[in-house]
Short mmCIF file of C-alpha atoms and ligand atoms in Angstrom, two decimals:
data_model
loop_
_atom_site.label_atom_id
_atom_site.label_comp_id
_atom_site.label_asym_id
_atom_site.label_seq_id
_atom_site.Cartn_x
_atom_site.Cartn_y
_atom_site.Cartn_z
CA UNK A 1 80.93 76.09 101.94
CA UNK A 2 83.45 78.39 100.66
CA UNK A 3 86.73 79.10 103.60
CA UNK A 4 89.03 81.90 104.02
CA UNK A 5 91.87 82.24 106.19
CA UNK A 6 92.31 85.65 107.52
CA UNK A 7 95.46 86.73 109.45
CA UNK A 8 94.71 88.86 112.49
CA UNK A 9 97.06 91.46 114.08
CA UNK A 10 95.00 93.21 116.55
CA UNK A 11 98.26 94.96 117.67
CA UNK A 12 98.65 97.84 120.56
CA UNK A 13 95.99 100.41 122.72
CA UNK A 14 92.90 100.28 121.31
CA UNK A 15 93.71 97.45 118.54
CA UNK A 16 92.32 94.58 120.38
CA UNK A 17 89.23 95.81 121.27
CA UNK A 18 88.14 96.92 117.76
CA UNK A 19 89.53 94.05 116.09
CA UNK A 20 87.20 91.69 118.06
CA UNK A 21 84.44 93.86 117.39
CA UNK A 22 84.86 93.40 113.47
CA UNK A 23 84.95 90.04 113.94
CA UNK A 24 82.04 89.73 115.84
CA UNK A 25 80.44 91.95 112.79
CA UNK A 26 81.81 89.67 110.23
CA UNK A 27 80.56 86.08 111.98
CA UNK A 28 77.14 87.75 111.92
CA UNK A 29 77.29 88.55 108.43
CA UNK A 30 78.64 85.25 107.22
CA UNK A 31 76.47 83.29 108.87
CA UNK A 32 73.72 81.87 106.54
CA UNK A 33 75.88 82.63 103.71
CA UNK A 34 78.17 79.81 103.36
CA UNK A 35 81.20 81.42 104.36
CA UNK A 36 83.43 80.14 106.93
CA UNK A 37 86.12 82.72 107.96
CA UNK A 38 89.11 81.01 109.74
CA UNK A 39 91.09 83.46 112.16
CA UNK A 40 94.40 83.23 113.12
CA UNK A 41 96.66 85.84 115.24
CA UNK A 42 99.65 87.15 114.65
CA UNK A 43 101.72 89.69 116.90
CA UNK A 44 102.37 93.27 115.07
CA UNK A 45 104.15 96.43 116.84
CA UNK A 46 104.70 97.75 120.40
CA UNK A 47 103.16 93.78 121.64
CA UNK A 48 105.14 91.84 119.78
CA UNK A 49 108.32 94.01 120.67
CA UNK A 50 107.43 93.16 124.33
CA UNK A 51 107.49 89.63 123.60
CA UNK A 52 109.87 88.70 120.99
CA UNK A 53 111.95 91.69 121.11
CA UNK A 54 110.64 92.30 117.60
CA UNK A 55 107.96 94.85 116.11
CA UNK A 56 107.49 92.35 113.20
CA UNK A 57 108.42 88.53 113.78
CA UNK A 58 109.23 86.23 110.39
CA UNK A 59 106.21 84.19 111.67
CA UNK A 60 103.47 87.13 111.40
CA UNK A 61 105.30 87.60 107.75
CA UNK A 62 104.84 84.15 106.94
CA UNK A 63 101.25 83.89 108.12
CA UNK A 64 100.04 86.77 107.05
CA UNK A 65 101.68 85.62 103.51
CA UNK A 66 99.69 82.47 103.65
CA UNK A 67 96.15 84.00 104.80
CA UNK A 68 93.46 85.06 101.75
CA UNK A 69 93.32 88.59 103.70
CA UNK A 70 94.88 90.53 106.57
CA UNK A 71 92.38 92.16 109.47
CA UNK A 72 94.57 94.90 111.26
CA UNK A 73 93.88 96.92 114.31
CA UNK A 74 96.49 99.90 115.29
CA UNK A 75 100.37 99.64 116.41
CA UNK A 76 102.01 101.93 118.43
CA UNK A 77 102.21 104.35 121.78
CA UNK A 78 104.15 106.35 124.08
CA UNK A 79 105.67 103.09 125.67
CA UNK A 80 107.85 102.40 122.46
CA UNK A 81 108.57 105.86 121.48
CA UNK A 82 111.96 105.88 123.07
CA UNK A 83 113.01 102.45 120.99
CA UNK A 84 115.73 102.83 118.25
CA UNK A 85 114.07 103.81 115.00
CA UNK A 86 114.21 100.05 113.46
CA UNK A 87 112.57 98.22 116.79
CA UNK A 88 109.61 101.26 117.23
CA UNK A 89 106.18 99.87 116.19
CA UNK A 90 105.79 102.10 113.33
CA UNK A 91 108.90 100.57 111.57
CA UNK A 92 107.56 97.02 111.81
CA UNK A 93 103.97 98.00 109.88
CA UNK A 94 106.15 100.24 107.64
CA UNK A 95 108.23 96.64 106.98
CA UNK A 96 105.12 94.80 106.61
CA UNK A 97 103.51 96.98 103.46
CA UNK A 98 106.64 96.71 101.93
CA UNK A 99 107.40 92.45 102.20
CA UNK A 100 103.71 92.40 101.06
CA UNK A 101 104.04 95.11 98.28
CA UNK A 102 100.97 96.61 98.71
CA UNK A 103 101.50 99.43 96.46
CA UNK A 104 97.67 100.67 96.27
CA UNK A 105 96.15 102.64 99.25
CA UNK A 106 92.39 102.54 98.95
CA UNK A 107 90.33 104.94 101.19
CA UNK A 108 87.15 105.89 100.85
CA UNK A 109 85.12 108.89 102.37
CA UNK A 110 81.35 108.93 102.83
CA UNK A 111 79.25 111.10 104.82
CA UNK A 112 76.78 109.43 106.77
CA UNK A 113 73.07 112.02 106.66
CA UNK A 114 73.07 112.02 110.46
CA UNK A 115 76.37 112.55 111.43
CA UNK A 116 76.56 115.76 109.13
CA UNK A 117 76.87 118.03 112.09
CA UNK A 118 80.17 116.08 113.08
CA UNK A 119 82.30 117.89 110.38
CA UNK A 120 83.74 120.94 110.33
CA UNK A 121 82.80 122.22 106.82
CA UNK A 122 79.02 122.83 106.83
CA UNK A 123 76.56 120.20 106.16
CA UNK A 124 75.07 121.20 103.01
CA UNK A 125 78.77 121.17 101.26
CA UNK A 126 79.01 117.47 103.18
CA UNK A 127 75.63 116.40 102.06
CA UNK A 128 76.00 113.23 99.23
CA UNK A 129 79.55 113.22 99.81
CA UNK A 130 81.22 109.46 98.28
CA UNK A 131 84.95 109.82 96.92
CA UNK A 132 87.03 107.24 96.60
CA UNK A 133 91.06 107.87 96.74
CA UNK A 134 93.06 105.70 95.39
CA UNK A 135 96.88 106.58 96.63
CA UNK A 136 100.26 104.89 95.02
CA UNK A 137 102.18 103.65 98.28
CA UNK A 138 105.10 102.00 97.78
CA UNK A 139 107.17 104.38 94.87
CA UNK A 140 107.64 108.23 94.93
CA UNK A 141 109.35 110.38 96.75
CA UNK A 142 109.17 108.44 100.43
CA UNK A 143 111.33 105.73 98.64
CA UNK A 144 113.13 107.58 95.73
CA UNK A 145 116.92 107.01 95.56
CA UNK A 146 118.93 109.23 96.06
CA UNK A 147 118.11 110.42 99.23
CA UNK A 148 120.50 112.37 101.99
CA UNK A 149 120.82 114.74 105.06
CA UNK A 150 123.80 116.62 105.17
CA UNK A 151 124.94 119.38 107.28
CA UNK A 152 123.76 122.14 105.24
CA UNK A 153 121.18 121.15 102.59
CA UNK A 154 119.27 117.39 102.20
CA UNK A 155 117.28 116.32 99.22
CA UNK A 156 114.76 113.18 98.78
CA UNK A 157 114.07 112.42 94.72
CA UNK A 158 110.75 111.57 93.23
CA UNK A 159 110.60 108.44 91.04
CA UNK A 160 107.85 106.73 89.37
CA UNK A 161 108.51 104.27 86.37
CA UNK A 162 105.85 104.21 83.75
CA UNK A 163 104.88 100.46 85.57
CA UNK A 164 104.33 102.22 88.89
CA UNK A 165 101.77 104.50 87.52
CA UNK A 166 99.83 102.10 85.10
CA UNK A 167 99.45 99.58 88.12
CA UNK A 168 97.90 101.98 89.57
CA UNK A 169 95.60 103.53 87.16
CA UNK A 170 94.26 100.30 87.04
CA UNK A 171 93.17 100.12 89.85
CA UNK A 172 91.71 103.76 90.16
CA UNK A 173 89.69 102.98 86.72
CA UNK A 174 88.47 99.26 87.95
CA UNK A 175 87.38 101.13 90.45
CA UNK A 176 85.46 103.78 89.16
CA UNK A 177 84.17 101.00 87.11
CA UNK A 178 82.43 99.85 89.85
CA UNK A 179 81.37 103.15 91.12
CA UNK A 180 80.35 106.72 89.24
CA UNK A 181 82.86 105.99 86.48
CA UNK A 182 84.84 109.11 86.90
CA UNK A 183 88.66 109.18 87.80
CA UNK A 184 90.52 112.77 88.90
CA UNK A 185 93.78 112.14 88.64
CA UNK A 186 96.28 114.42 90.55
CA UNK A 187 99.48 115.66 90.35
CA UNK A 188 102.07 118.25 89.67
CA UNK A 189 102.23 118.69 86.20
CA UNK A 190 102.80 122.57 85.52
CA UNK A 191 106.18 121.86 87.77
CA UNK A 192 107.33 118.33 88.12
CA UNK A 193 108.02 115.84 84.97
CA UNK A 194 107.36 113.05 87.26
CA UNK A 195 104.29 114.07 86.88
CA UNK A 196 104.53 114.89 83.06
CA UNK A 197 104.84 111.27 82.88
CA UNK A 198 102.04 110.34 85.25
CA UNK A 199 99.73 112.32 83.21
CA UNK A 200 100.86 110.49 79.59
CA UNK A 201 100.67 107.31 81.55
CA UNK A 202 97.14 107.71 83.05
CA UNK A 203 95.85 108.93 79.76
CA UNK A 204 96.98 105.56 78.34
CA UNK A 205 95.38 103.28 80.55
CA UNK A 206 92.13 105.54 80.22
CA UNK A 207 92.11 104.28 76.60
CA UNK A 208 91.00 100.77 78.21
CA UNK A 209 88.32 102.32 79.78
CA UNK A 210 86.31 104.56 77.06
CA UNK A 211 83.18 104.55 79.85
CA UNK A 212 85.09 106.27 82.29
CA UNK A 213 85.42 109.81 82.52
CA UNK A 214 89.39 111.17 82.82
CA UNK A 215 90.54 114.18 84.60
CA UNK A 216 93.45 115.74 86.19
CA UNK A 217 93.51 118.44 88.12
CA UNK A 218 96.90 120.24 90.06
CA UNK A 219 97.09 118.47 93.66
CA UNK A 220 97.15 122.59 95.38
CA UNK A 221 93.75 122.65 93.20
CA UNK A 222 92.06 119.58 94.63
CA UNK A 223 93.56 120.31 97.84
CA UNK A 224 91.05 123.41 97.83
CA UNK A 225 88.45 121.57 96.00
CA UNK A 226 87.71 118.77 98.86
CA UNK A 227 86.81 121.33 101.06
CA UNK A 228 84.97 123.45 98.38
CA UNK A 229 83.11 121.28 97.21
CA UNK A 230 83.85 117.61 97.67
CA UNK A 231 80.96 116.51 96.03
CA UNK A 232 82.58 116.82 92.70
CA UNK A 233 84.55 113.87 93.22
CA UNK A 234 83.92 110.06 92.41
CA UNK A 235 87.71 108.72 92.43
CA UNK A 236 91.16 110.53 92.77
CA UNK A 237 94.04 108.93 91.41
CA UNK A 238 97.23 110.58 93.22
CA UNK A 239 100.53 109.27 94.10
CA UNK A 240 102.32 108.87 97.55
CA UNK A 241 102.78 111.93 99.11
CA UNK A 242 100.11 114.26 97.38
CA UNK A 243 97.90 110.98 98.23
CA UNK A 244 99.26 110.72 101.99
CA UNK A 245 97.52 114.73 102.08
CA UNK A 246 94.71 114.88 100.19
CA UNK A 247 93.41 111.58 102.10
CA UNK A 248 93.97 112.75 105.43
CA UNK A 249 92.28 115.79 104.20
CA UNK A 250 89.38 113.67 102.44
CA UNK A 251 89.24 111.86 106.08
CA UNK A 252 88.22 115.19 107.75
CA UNK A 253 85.14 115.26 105.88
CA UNK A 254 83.18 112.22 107.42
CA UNK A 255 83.82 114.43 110.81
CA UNK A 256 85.59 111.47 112.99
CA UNK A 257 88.53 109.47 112.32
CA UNK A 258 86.48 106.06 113.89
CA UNK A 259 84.75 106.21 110.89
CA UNK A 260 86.67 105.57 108.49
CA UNK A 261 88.27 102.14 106.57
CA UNK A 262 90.94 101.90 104.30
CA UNK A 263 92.72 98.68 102.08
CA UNK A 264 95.73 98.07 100.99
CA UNK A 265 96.30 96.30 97.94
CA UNK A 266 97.53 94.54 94.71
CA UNK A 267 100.37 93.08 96.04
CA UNK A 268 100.37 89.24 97.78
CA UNK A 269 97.98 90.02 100.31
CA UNK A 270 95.46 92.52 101.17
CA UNK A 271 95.76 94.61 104.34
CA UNK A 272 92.62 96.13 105.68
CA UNK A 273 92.70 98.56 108.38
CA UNK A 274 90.90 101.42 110.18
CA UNK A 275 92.99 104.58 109.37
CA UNK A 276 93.07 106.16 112.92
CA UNK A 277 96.53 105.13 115.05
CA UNK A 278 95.76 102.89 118.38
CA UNK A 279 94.65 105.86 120.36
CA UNK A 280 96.45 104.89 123.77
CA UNK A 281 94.79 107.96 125.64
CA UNK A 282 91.02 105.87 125.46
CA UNK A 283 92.70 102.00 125.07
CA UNK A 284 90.86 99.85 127.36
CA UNK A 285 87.91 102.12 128.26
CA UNK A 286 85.82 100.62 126.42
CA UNK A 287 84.61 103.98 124.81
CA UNK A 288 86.57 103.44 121.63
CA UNK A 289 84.45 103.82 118.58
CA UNK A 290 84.74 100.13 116.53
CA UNK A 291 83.51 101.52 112.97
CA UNK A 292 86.17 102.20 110.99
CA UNK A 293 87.61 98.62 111.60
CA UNK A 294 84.02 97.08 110.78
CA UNK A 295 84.32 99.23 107.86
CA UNK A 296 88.00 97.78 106.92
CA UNK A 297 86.22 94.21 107.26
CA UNK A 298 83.69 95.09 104.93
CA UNK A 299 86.21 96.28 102.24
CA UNK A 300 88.20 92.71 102.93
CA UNK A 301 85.33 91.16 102.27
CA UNK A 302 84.81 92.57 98.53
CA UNK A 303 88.36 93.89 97.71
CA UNK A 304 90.11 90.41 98.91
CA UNK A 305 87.48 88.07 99.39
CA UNK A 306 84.97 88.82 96.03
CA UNK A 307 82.64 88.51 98.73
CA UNK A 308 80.27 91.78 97.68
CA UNK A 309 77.20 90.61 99.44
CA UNK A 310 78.15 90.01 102.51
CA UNK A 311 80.42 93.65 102.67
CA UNK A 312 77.30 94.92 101.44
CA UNK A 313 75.43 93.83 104.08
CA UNK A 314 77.99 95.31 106.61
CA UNK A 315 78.08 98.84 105.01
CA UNK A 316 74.20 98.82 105.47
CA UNK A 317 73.94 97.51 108.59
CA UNK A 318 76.75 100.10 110.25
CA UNK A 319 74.28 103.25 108.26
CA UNK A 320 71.11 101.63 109.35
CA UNK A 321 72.44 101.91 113.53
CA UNK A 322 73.62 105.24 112.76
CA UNK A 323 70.26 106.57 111.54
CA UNK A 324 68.53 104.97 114.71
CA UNK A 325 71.02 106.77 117.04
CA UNK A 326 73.32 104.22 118.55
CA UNK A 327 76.68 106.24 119.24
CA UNK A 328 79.99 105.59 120.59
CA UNK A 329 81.43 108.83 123.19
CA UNK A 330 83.43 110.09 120.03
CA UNK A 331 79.64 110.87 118.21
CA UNK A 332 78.24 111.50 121.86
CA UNK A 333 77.48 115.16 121.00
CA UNK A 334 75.84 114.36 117.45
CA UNK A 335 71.92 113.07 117.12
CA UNK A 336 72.61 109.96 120.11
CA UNK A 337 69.58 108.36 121.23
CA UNK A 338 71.92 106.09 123.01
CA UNK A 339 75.91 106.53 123.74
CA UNK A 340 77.21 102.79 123.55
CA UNK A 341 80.32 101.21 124.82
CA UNK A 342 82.49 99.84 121.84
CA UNK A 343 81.39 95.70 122.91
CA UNK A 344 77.78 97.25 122.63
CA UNK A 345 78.38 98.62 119.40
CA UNK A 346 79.50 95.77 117.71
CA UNK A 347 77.22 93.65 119.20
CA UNK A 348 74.21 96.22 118.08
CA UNK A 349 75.86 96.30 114.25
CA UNK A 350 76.25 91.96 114.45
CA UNK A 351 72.42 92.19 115.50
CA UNK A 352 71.45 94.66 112.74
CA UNK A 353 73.44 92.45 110.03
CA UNK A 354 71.81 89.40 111.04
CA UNK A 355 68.20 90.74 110.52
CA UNK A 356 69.93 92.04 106.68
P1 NAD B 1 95.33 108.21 116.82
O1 NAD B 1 94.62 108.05 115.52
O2 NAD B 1 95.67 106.97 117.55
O3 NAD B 1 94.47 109.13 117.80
C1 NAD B 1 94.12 110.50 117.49
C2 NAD B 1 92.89 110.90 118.31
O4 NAD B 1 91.74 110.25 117.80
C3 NAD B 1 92.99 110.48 119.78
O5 NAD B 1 92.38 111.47 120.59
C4 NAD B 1 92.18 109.22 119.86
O6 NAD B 1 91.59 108.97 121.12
C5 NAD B 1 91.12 109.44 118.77
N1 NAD B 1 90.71 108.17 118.14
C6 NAD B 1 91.43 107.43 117.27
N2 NAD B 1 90.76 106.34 116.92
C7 NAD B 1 89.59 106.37 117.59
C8 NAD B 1 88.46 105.50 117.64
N3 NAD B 1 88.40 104.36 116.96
N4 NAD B 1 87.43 105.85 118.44
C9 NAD B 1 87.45 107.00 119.13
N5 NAD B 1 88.48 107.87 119.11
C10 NAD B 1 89.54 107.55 118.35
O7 NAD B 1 96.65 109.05 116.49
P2 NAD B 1 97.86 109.46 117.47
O8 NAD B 1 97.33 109.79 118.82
O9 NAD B 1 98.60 110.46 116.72
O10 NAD B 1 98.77 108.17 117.56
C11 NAD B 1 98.71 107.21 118.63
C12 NAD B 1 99.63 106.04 118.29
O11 NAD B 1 99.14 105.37 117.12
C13 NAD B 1 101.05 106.49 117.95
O12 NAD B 1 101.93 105.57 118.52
C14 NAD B 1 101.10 106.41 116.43
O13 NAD B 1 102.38 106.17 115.94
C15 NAD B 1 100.18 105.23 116.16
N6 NAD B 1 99.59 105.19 114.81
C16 NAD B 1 99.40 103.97 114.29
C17 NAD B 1 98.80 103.85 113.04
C18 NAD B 1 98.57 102.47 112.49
O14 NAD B 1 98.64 101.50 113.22
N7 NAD B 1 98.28 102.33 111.21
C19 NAD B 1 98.33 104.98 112.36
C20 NAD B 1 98.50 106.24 112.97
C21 NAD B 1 99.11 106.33 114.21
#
């Protein structure tokens, strides 16, 4: 019997609810497998505030250093807004990336065939959709020194060390490895020798990988191309804030932010969590759509856990209830044989898995 020990941080509004939900998902899909999952919680955000006085205690940072893999709901809401910039919610998961030095930001985009309607851009553009982006998160110009408001101008620096941007282009290539073997890489290059020097760089570590196909295209370019024709793309390699865009953008495609999963990795942990916020204005309605933190599960389970199977076996189970029309209010409008509360949808994706 092979064990992991997963830290959980189910944090603020609708955090909790979707948290258990993936965990109901990933019992189901362990089961019969040999895989025991151990859970233990941790306080994150506005929560823990309210009951340490803290948005991120030393004890979630020292169990969620210990766990094999992080499972992370939302932080945040109205409540804390007021707070002094280093006690608000945001701060605290902003702390957390960074003591865990997750510097790669994986997010992935599909389109599911029945849910093609739920996107703005039309559906035969959507149709077949699968990119991959793979976003540097912890150099650039967010964290470049020097930095500095002052009363009449106020400049921020872009950095990235030739390290910085061959970690990363590993992981963009292993993953396109695993995938359709082709790796966009974006940037600035015509303008910025940050850049210059992320294109050299890439073009290096593409030498390592003679099976995968290299590109680069100008981040205003791709930033056109996703909604041109987003089919084009297998994995884009970007860095911080072109990546912060162009995966927000990418996220637009699928048609509804409950949909979608992201990871953070290569640093001591793994942090896996839905990319919507902890939408307060639905939090304990129960209407709250639990994919996208299913999803995240699934990617803990192969990008922390080696566990491919079983995330497998999630990813088909969540398409599979999809196609047969189960829908949370969010989908409501799009092909819904039945519009299911979010306990009812994890409960119809853990029964789904089971029969996998
Ligand atoms: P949000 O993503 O929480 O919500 C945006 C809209 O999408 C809302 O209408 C919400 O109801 C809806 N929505 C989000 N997730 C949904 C789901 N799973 N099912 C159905 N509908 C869903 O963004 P926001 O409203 O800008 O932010 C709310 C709070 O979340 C803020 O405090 C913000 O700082 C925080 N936030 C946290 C994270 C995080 O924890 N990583 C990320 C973004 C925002």
């Amino acid at each position: 019997m092979k064990s992991y020990n997963i830290a959980v941080i189910k944090g603020d509004g609708i955090g909790p609810e979707i948290v258990d939900e993936a965990i109901k998902v990933l019992d189901a899909a362990c089961k019969g497998e040999d895989i025991e999952l151990n859970y233990e919680e941790y306080l994150m955000g506005g929560c823990a505030y309210d009951a340490t006085g803290n948005p991120l205690p030393q004890e979630t940072i020292d169990g969620a250093k210990k766990s094999d893999a992080i499972l992370f709901g939302a932080i945040g809401g109205e409540k804390w807004d007021t707070l002094d910039r280093h006690l608000r919610p945001e701060s605290g998961l902003l702390r957390f990336r960074s003591e865990l030095g997750v510097f790669a930001n994986l997010r992935p985009t599909n389109v599911f065939d029945e849910l093609l309607d739920a996107s703005t851009i039309k559906p035969e553009v959507l149709k077949g959709v699968d990119l991959f982006v793979v976003r540097e998160l912890t150099g650039g110009i967010y964290f470049g020194q020097p930095r500095e408001k002052l009363e009449d101008m106020a400049y921020n620096t872009m950095v990235y060390t030739k390290e910085e941007i061959r970690r990363i282009a590993v992981v963009a290539f292993e993953s396109a490895m695993k995938r359709r073997k082709e790796v966009c890489s974006v940037d600035k290059a015509n303008v910025l020798e940050v850049s210059q020097l992320w294109r050299e760089t890439v073009e290096e570590v593409a030498l390592d990988y003679p099976e995968v196909k290299l590109s680069h295209m100008y981040v205003d370019n791709c930033a056109m191309q996703l909604v041109r024709n987003p089919r084009q793309f297998d994995v884009i390699l970007t860095g911080n804030i072109f990546g912060d865009i162009l995966s927000d953008e990418a996220s637009m495609i699928s048609g509804s932010i409950g949909l979608l999963p992201s990871a953070s990795v290569g640093g001591l942990v793994g942090l896996f969590e839905p990319i919507h916020g902890s939408a307060p204005d639905i939090a304990g309605q129960g209407i709250s759509n639990p994919i996208a933190t299913v999803m995240s599960a699934a990617m803990m389970l192969r990008f922390a856990l080696g566990e491919d199977k079983v995330a497998n076996k999630i990813e088909k189970a969540v398409a599979n209830v999809l196609r047969d029309g189960y829908r949370t209010k969010d989908l409501a409008e799009y092909g819904a044989k039945e519009v299911c509360s979010t306990t009812k949808m994890g409960s119809i994706i853990a029964d789904y898995v089971a029969k996998i």
